[in-house]
Amino acid sequence: MKFVRIGLIALGVLIVCAGAVVGTLMLVRDDLSPFEGYILSTESEAGKAITVRYMGNTNLLISDGTTSLMTDGWFSRPSTSELLLGTIGPDMDAISAAMARGEVGTLAAVIPVHSHYDHAMDSPEVARRTGALLVGSESTANIGRGWGLPEEQIRVVGSEEPMRFGDFTVTLIKSQHFQFPDPDMAAAALEDPLITAPLIPPVSALDYKMGGAYSIHIAHPLGTMLLQGSAGYVTGALDEYRADIVMLGVGGVVAQTARYQQDYWEQIVRVLRPEKVFPVHWDSLTDPLSDKPVMPNLLWSRVLDFQAEAGVNYALNHAKQDGIDAALFPMWEEVVLFQE
Ligand SMILES: [Zn+2]
């Protein structure tokens, strides 16, 4: 009996200690300050221009003043416990607040980079509020259908099938999702990747299956750009494309082998020959959007290997070696990418 009691006490102490460790990991995060000098300054310029407003992760509002497009439009931030143990769905208040702050008006299209929750979960609601077409794979379409978005506001598009929105030509190019080095995470997030029926939230985070990962190429008479949301690549897939600006997803990339890291840079950035690279998909997925990008806590960054700080440095250092400009987007502010 005594042993049982001692055993129970020891177990209790262990649980408290483990809780304290996880709690600490979730409270501490890396320091953003070394990167603040890289955050692009905002400037108001006259004349025709393409502007972007960055709103965390891979949310980009791209506009030429006449036509506006949004990638992802993901503003809800479910907590770690909701992600691991509960169910999730669009947070209508968070969507309202972010759309107001980012001055998201009428949109021609909302285009998630793939169908995981951290890209596509809110896309149908943003499309509903802005009159936009929801553009992507059949899985993305099923997220839209589950949300009740009318079929005429949904466009399933094939790889390398250009679409015209005003002066923008948008092409989704089939790519590869980030390959999770951990086999359990890889299986949970990437095996059986299709959403085959309308998805009605709240659902488990893993029900937002990947659906097909895309590089999004956006061409305009003023300049061309490519968004690589997830840090994966298909060798040769972008050989025929060029982009003046690359927005490069770096979440998790430094958890990969040196070879993978090199190939990722080679296959996305070097083949496109950009003048400028912006690292994206490095800020926290579990904290509300704030004035500045929020660094992930150490549970995500170190234990789950998201490696935000090292990921940003990966892009900055590779760009420097190749003589390419690199910068970070400020949150919410309109910055000029190209002008006449
Ligand atoms: Zn993903």
CSV table of N, CA and C and ligand atoms in Angstrom, one decimal, residues 113-119 177-178 180 189-190 210 230 281, ligand 1:
chain,number,residue,atom,x,y,z
A,113,VAL,N,-2.9,28.4,-50.6
A,113,VAL,CA,-1.8,27.7,-51.2
A,113,VAL,C,-2.0,26.2,-51.1
A,114,HIS,N,-2.7,25.7,-50.1
A,114,HIS,CA,-3.3,24.3,-50.1
A,114,HIS,C,-4.4,24.3,-49.1
A,115,SER,N,-4.9,23.1,-48.8
A,115,SER,CA,-6.2,23.0,-48.0
A,115,SER,C,-6.0,22.8,-46.5
A,116,HIS,N,-4.8,22.7,-46.0
A,116,HIS,CA,-4.7,22.6,-44.6
A,116,HIS,C,-5.3,23.8,-43.9
A,117,TYR,N,-5.7,23.6,-42.6
A,117,TYR,CA,-6.5,24.6,-41.9
A,117,TYR,C,-5.8,25.9,-41.8
A,118,ASP,N,-4.4,25.9,-41.7
A,118,ASP,CA,-3.7,27.2,-41.6
A,118,ASP,C,-3.5,28.0,-42.8
A,119,HIS,N,-4.2,27.5,-43.9
A,119,HIS,CA,-4.3,28.3,-45.1
A,119,HIS,C,-5.8,28.5,-45.6
A,177,HIS,N,4.1,19.5,-50.9
A,177,HIS,CA,4.0,20.1,-49.5
A,177,HIS,C,5.3,19.9,-48.8
A,178,PHE,N,5.6,20.7,-47.8
A,178,PHE,CA,6.7,20.4,-46.9
A,178,PHE,C,6.6,19.0,-46.4
A,180,PHE,N,7.3,16.5,-43.7
A,180,PHE,CA,7.6,16.5,-42.3
A,180,PHE,C,8.6,15.4,-42.0
A,189,ALA,N,-0.6,14.4,-41.5
A,189,ALA,CA,-0.8,15.6,-42.3
A,189,ALA,C,-0.9,15.4,-43.8
A,190,LEU,N,-0.2,14.4,-44.2
A,190,LEU,CA,-0.1,14.2,-45.7
A,190,LEU,C,-0.6,13.0,-46.3
A,210,MET,N,-4.6,18.2,-46.9
A,210,MET,CA,-3.7,19.0,-47.7
A,210,MET,C,-4.3,19.4,-49.1
A,230,SER,N,4.2,26.5,-48.9
A,230,SER,CA,4.8,25.3,-48.1
A,230,SER,C,6.2,25.0,-48.6
A,281,HIS,N,5.5,32.5,-43.9
A,281,HIS,CA,5.1,31.3,-43.1
A,281,HIS,C,6.2,30.9,-42.1
B,1,ZN,ZN,0.3,22.5,-44.8
